[in-house]
Amino acid sequence: MKYLSRIFWVAVGCTFLFPLYWMITMSLKSKSEAYSNPFGIPQSWRWDSFGEALSKYHYFTYLENSLIYTVGTIVITLTTGSMLAYCLSRMQWKFNTSMLFYVSMGLIVPIEVVVIPLFQLIKFLHLKNSYLGLILPYSGFAIASCVLMLYAFLRSLPKELEEAACIDGTNVYQAFFKIIFPIIMPALVTQCVLIFIRIWNEFPLAFIVASRDQFRPLTVGLLSFFVNVGVSDWGLIGATMFLSSLPMIIVYMVGNEKIENALTAGAILK
Amino acid sequence: MVKASKVMGTVLLTGTLLVSAACGNGNESASNQPSDSTTPAASMESSAGNVESASNEEKIKMRVITITTDENRNNIMEKFIKPNIASAFPNLEVEFEPGGGGEDMANKLKTLNSSGDMPDVFWNDAGYFTPLKSTGSILDLTSHITTDGFLGKYSVPDALKHVDGKIYSLSSGADTYFTPVIFYHKDMFEQAGVKVPTTFDELIQISKTLKSKDMVPAVTPGKDGWGPKLFMLQQMIQIGDPQAMSDLVSNKTDFNNPSVKAGVARIEQLAKEGVFPDGIANLDYGPAMEMFTSKRAAMLWMFTWELPNLAKDESVDFFPFPSASDKYDPTQNVQFWGSPLNGYAVSAKTKHPEEAVKLAEYLAMADALYFESTGAPISLNTGNEASERSPLMQKFVDWYNPIPNKIASLALNSLDARTSAEMSSQGANLLTGEYSTDKFIAAMGKIWSENTWFDN
Amino acid sequence: MNKYFSTKTSIFVFASPALLLFTVFCVYPLLPEIWMSLQKHDGFRSMGFVGLDNYRDVIASPSFWTAHKNTYLIVGISLLLGIPLSMMLALFMEVQTPKLRRFFKSAAMFPAILSVTVVSQIWLAFYEPNWGLFNSILKSIGLESWTHSWLTEKKTVMPSIGLVFLWQYIGLNAMLFYTGIKTIPKSYYEAALIDGANFVQVCLRITIPLLQNVIKYVLILSTLGSMAFYSHVRVMTAGGPGDTSRTVVYQMYYTAFDTSEFGKGTAIAVIFIVECLLISFLIQRFIARDKLEF
């Protein structure tokens, strides 16, 4: 029984890693081998798919865009979100409870269902052909979970923290950035990870808003590329998929332990 | 906590590194891609002066959205448009935005139109023409192209006119020569010992034989009902009764017509008899083409726009859809693709209509030059001598041109957006072989009765 | 000290940026959406106010109910299969040798960090009926009769797509559970083991009750995430064949964009938002009761 379950879970664990194996082997196969031997180890190793992918697929443009969207959203959401959470948890404002409820509604509305009015809004604000056209809506949608989590975290902190600062004569802004900000860092990192995963792979809004090639993130670029290639040259597709996933894989490999710690920090708060 | 800030640092650092790496290589790769913006060549060649001298003026910005899905379109863009556009229009800064194709393209233009963000020049299509027209977003080109003489370059100028008598789109005229046929591999047929079928029953028979020899008899793109909507339904109806098909396109009959029903039943039969491979209802255009070119499928049901590409393989030949009754003769009736609406159109809201029309004319001419170079027949006169045609193309032209009764495409000339979308879904259902003719007829009958295409 | 910090200016400075962003981009778009759902609208212009007609038409359409069935199937799969499985994986990881645990930790979240486009593309190749992985395996072990055209048969298409979703997020949830388990003080277990409880009893009596907060979080995340299920369907089957694999969000897009009926499309969106509100209310009310301190 014990061994059975171990075998089962190890097999499942292997399937988690299978895509990595598959993307890499696929990109090394010739067009005909991709069909005759779709899942085995390639008979001959052809690296030219990567060269072709890099020349045909505007990889670095898309990569840069994805990074700008992700980092931009993280910076804006964490800054504004932590400030609001601080306000709601520590300041005496008569709307604290109602505002918390108001913001928590944001957890419920999926971005997918408001794409149409959102697009018109972005157009109206003249944000369409700029990075902010995606960063601001992404931030708006990420704020809810960020605020709620940080709120819970801040509530668990002792009040004495700022009292000391208060005696020192620091003002509220200094207190927040010098004292509170470093303390809530674990929660911020957790949020950072969650937002990163979410925004890096966001598709529906980016597909409509980032219409120009120069503003496309990897997800949208990848799909248009598949459509253009016609999903028949699997070698090329394997190579582009691998290249597109590479940044995430690197971040994940480097920060694996740390991401886990961040999740732990998050788990305590929930 | 110290650990956590390290994570933050690592993540940000990795991010920054990747950004800088991206910037470093980005410039490099941008220069060898055909870039979206104008090239330095534009300013260098502007002295040559083509239309107007624009040395001191600010360049006029033009935004163009075209379909970018099939190989023909990409070839036209990369080989005929992008290398020459700068020298042809030194006064313009033309930005090409890829539009995708099919529903993506339609959704994109609809969204842009609803937010007043239409490009100056775009590829028009029957699928989204009505909403563009009703919002006054599409320019009537008649007076412009009559004055500058472009209209005179068409061998049949009337073919450009929409039913309201106005001209909205400029095309190479290659469209009217597109018709669905059955491509096949001669050697695979020989190997299986089958002959080109002349009747529908023979088609089923040879498919069974091919299947018994472990070959996939036929493929066509089935995902989202592409094949059924664009030609299969029409073909299966008209091989039994061409008149009923003509009537359906012009709304003189509906889905209760027994001939229409018989056509639908033929698709159900094809699906159930295993003429198509498993999973045909989710088979995309690219993989369908791949299955045929890699000789895993013996037949490909496809429009003749793929003929120049397929003719490169000596073993490929084609035959018209075989007959299912004596009312149909493939030398007397054929479906043609063209719609006067397909082609380059100009936004009525453009700030520079003159330049935009010229640009649309240029793009239509690039289409014509491309199709001419593949040996495909076109109706826009490029001023070149016609190039040599491949034997297969010659065979096609010899068959197609004399056919007296050319029936317009149902998909392009009779469906509003909703009917079109629903027909896609219903068509895909039929291909699964799990959906009955009666269900299809009942569903389509209702949708057809709500079709608004013929209302205005 | 709170008074000292809580001046009107400081409240304004701290609260307004986030509230503004949230209101403008997350809440405001709901208003035009509701307004549009009350009109006959083709995405470009309104063709008149029609009251609740769109809602009536939408509810009368069989595709709307197919989409609901599919969406709740996905919700069901991720709650009834996904959460127990990821909990089991987390508990399993906890008792493994460090080596195996490290392997799982690195593998588990991997699918979740891949983009939906990539994941869907890979599974398309698995499900491909002629040369795909599943049918090849079934054929090679002599189970030819078990092969299916996975993504085009009515019975198999939704479970097949559901499996992809399950597979992609099981590891992420397991990691959330696992990190929660790690925070439970070891003394709790020791006490239980002295009482002679076995592993399963420990899990049921100690671990799972103490993980209540994490479970609640994962529950909400999974429910809302699977409600909005859309991108996989788009890439893998485009909702097909026919309307067989459309989810509610897909049906909304289809109605608004494909059939140009924005009034009806936004009506679906409004109904859907109400459903999401209701469901999260139910979760809050019945499942996430009082907090547990430890």
CSV table of C-alpha atoms in Angstrom, one decimal, chain A residues 83-252:
chain,number,residue,atom,x,y,z
A,83,MET,CA,-0.5,51.5,1.6
A,84,LEU,CA,-4.2,50.9,1.5
A,85,ALA,CA,-3.8,47.8,3.7
A,86,TYR,CA,-1.9,49.9,6.2
A,87,CYS,CA,-4.5,52.5,6.2
A,88,LEU,CA,-7.3,50.1,6.7
A,89,SER,CA,-5.6,48.1,9.4
A,90,ARG,CA,-3.9,50.8,11.5
A,91,MET,CA,-5.5,54.2,10.8
A,92,GLN,CA,-8.7,55.4,12.4
A,93,TRP,CA,-11.0,55.9,9.5
A,94,LYS,CA,-14.7,55.5,9.8
A,95,PHE,CA,-15.0,53.7,6.4
A,96,ASN,CA,-12.4,51.1,7.2
A,97,THR,CA,-14.8,48.1,7.4
A,98,SER,CA,-16.9,49.2,4.4
A,99,MET,CA,-13.8,49.8,2.3
A,100,LEU,CA,-12.4,46.4,3.2
A,101,PHE,CA,-15.6,44.8,2.0
A,102,TYR,CA,-15.7,47.0,-1.1
A,103,VAL,CA,-12.2,45.9,-2.1
A,104,SER,CA,-12.8,42.3,-1.3
A,105,MET,CA,-15.4,42.3,-4.1
A,106,GLY,CA,-12.5,42.5,-6.5
A,107,LEU,CA,-11.6,38.9,-5.6
A,108,ILE,CA,-14.8,37.8,-7.2
A,109,VAL,CA,-14.9,39.6,-10.5
A,110,PRO,CA,-12.9,37.7,-13.1
A,111,ILE,CA,-11.0,40.0,-15.5
A,112,GLU,CA,-12.4,37.9,-18.4
A,113,VAL,CA,-15.9,39.1,-18.1
A,114,VAL,CA,-15.2,42.9,-18.2
A,115,VAL,CA,-12.9,42.8,-21.2
A,116,ILE,CA,-15.3,44.7,-23.4
A,117,PRO,CA,-15.9,47.8,-21.3
A,118,LEU,CA,-12.3,47.6,-20.0
A,119,PHE,CA,-11.0,47.9,-23.6
A,120,GLN,CA,-13.2,50.9,-24.2
A,121,LEU,CA,-12.0,52.5,-21.1
A,122,ILE,CA,-8.4,52.0,-22.0
A,123,LYS,CA,-9.0,53.5,-25.3
A,124,PHE,CA,-10.8,56.4,-23.7
A,125,LEU,CA,-7.9,57.1,-21.4
A,126,HIS,CA,-5.5,57.0,-24.4
A,127,LEU,CA,-3.6,54.1,-22.9
A,128,LYS,CA,-4.0,51.7,-25.7
A,129,ASN,CA,-0.6,51.9,-27.2
A,130,SER,CA,1.4,52.0,-24.1
A,131,TYR,CA,2.5,49.6,-21.4
A,132,LEU,CA,0.3,51.3,-18.9
A,133,GLY,CA,-2.7,50.1,-20.9
A,134,LEU,CA,-2.2,46.6,-19.4
A,135,ILE,CA,-0.3,47.4,-16.3
A,136,LEU,CA,-3.0,49.6,-14.7
A,137,PRO,CA,-5.9,47.2,-15.3
A,138,TYR,CA,-3.7,44.3,-14.1
A,139,SER,CA,-2.9,46.3,-11.0
A,140,GLY,CA,-6.6,47.2,-10.4
A,141,PHE,CA,-7.4,43.5,-10.5
A,142,ALA,CA,-4.5,42.4,-8.4
A,143,ILE,CA,-5.1,44.9,-5.6
A,144,ALA,CA,-8.0,43.0,-3.9
A,145,SER,CA,-6.0,39.9,-3.0
A,146,CYS,CA,-3.0,42.0,-2.1
A,147,VAL,CA,-4.9,44.3,0.2
A,148,LEU,CA,-6.7,41.4,2.0
A,149,MET,CA,-3.6,39.5,2.6
A,150,LEU,CA,-1.5,42.4,3.8
A,151,TYR,CA,-4.4,43.5,6.0
A,152,ALA,CA,-4.5,40.2,7.7
A,153,PHE,CA,-0.7,40.4,8.1
A,154,LEU,CA,-0.7,43.9,9.5
A,155,ARG,CA,-3.5,43.1,12.0
A,156,SER,CA,-1.2,40.4,13.5
A,157,LEU,CA,1.6,42.9,14.2
A,158,PRO,CA,1.8,44.6,17.6
A,159,LYS,CA,0.9,48.3,17.8
A,160,GLU,CA,4.1,49.0,19.8
A,161,LEU,CA,6.0,49.1,16.5
A,162,GLU,CA,4.8,52.5,15.5
A,163,GLU,CA,4.5,53.8,19.0
A,164,ALA,CA,8.3,53.7,19.3
A,165,ALA,CA,8.5,55.6,16.0
A,166,CYS,CA,6.0,58.0,17.3
A,167,ILE,CA,8.1,58.8,20.3
A,168,ASP,CA,11.1,59.4,18.0
A,169,GLY,CA,9.0,62.0,16.2
A,170,THR,CA,9.0,60.3,12.8
A,171,ASN,CA,6.0,61.1,10.7
A,172,VAL,CA,3.6,58.5,9.3
A,173,TYR,CA,5.3,58.2,5.9
A,174,GLN,CA,8.7,57.6,7.4
A,175,ALA,CA,7.2,55.1,9.8
A,176,PHE,CA,5.5,53.2,7.0
A,177,PHE,CA,8.4,53.0,4.7
A,178,LYS,CA,11.2,52.5,7.3
A,179,ILE,CA,9.4,50.4,9.8
A,180,ILE,CA,6.3,48.7,8.4
A,181,PHE,CA,7.6,48.1,4.9
A,182,PRO,CA,10.5,45.9,5.9
A,183,ILE,CA,8.4,43.9,8.3
A,184,ILE,CA,5.7,43.0,5.8
A,185,MET,CA,8.3,42.0,3.3
A,186,PRO,CA,7.6,38.2,3.6
A,187,ALA,CA,3.9,38.9,2.7
A,188,LEU,CA,5.0,41.2,-0.1
A,189,VAL,CA,7.2,38.5,-1.5
A,190,THR,CA,4.4,36.0,-1.5
A,191,GLN,CA,2.2,38.5,-3.3
A,192,CYS,CA,5.1,39.1,-5.7
A,193,VAL,CA,5.2,35.4,-6.6
A,194,LEU,CA,1.5,35.1,-7.0
A,195,ILE,CA,1.2,38.2,-9.1
A,196,PHE,CA,4.1,37.1,-11.2
A,197,ILE,CA,2.6,33.7,-12.0
A,198,ARG,CA,-0.8,35.3,-12.8
A,199,ILE,CA,0.4,38.3,-14.9
A,200,TRP,CA,3.1,36.4,-16.8
A,201,ASN,CA,0.5,34.0,-18.2
A,202,GLU,CA,-2.5,36.4,-18.5
A,203,PHE,CA,-4.1,36.0,-21.9
A,204,PRO,CA,-7.6,37.3,-22.5
A,205,LEU,CA,-7.0,41.0,-21.9
A,206,ALA,CA,-3.5,41.1,-23.4
A,207,PHE,CA,-4.9,39.5,-26.5
A,208,ILE,CA,-7.3,42.4,-27.1
A,209,VAL,CA,-5.3,45.3,-25.7
A,210,ALA,CA,-1.8,44.6,-26.9
A,211,SER,CA,-2.7,44.3,-30.5
A,212,ARG,CA,0.5,45.8,-31.9
A,213,ASP,CA,3.3,43.5,-32.2
A,214,GLN,CA,5.7,45.8,-30.4
A,215,PHE,CA,3.5,45.6,-27.2
A,216,ARG,CA,2.7,42.0,-27.2
A,217,PRO,CA,3.7,39.8,-24.2
A,218,LEU,CA,4.9,36.3,-24.7
A,219,THR,CA,1.5,34.6,-24.3
A,220,VAL,CA,-0.1,36.5,-27.1
A,221,GLY,CA,3.0,36.5,-29.3
A,222,LEU,CA,3.2,32.7,-28.9
A,223,LEU,CA,-0.4,32.2,-30.0
A,224,SER,CA,-0.1,34.5,-33.0
A,225,PHE,CA,3.1,32.6,-33.9
A,226,PHE,CA,1.3,29.3,-33.7
A,227,VAL,CA,-1.4,30.6,-35.9
A,228,ASN,CA,1.2,31.9,-38.4
A,229,VAL,CA,3.2,28.7,-38.5
A,230,GLY,CA,0.0,26.8,-38.8
A,231,VAL,CA,0.8,24.4,-36.0
A,232,SER,CA,2.5,21.9,-38.3
A,233,ASP,CA,6.2,22.5,-37.8
A,234,TRP,CA,6.5,21.0,-34.3
A,235,GLY,CA,10.2,21.5,-34.1
A,236,LEU,CA,9.8,25.2,-34.4
A,237,ILE,CA,6.8,25.2,-32.1
A,238,GLY,CA,8.7,23.2,-29.5
A,239,ALA,CA,11.6,25.7,-29.7
A,240,THR,CA,9.4,28.7,-29.3
A,241,MET,CA,7.5,27.2,-26.4
A,242,PHE,CA,10.7,26.4,-24.7
A,243,LEU,CA,12.1,29.8,-25.2
A,244,SER,CA,8.9,31.4,-24.0
A,245,SER,CA,8.8,29.3,-20.9
A,246,LEU,CA,12.5,29.8,-20.2
A,247,PRO,CA,12.4,33.0,-18.1
A,248,MET,CA,9.8,31.4,-15.8
A,249,ILE,CA,11.8,28.2,-15.6
A,250,ILE,CA,14.9,30.2,-14.6
A,251,VAL,CA,13.1,32.3,-12.0
A,252,TYR,CA,11.6,29.1,-10.7
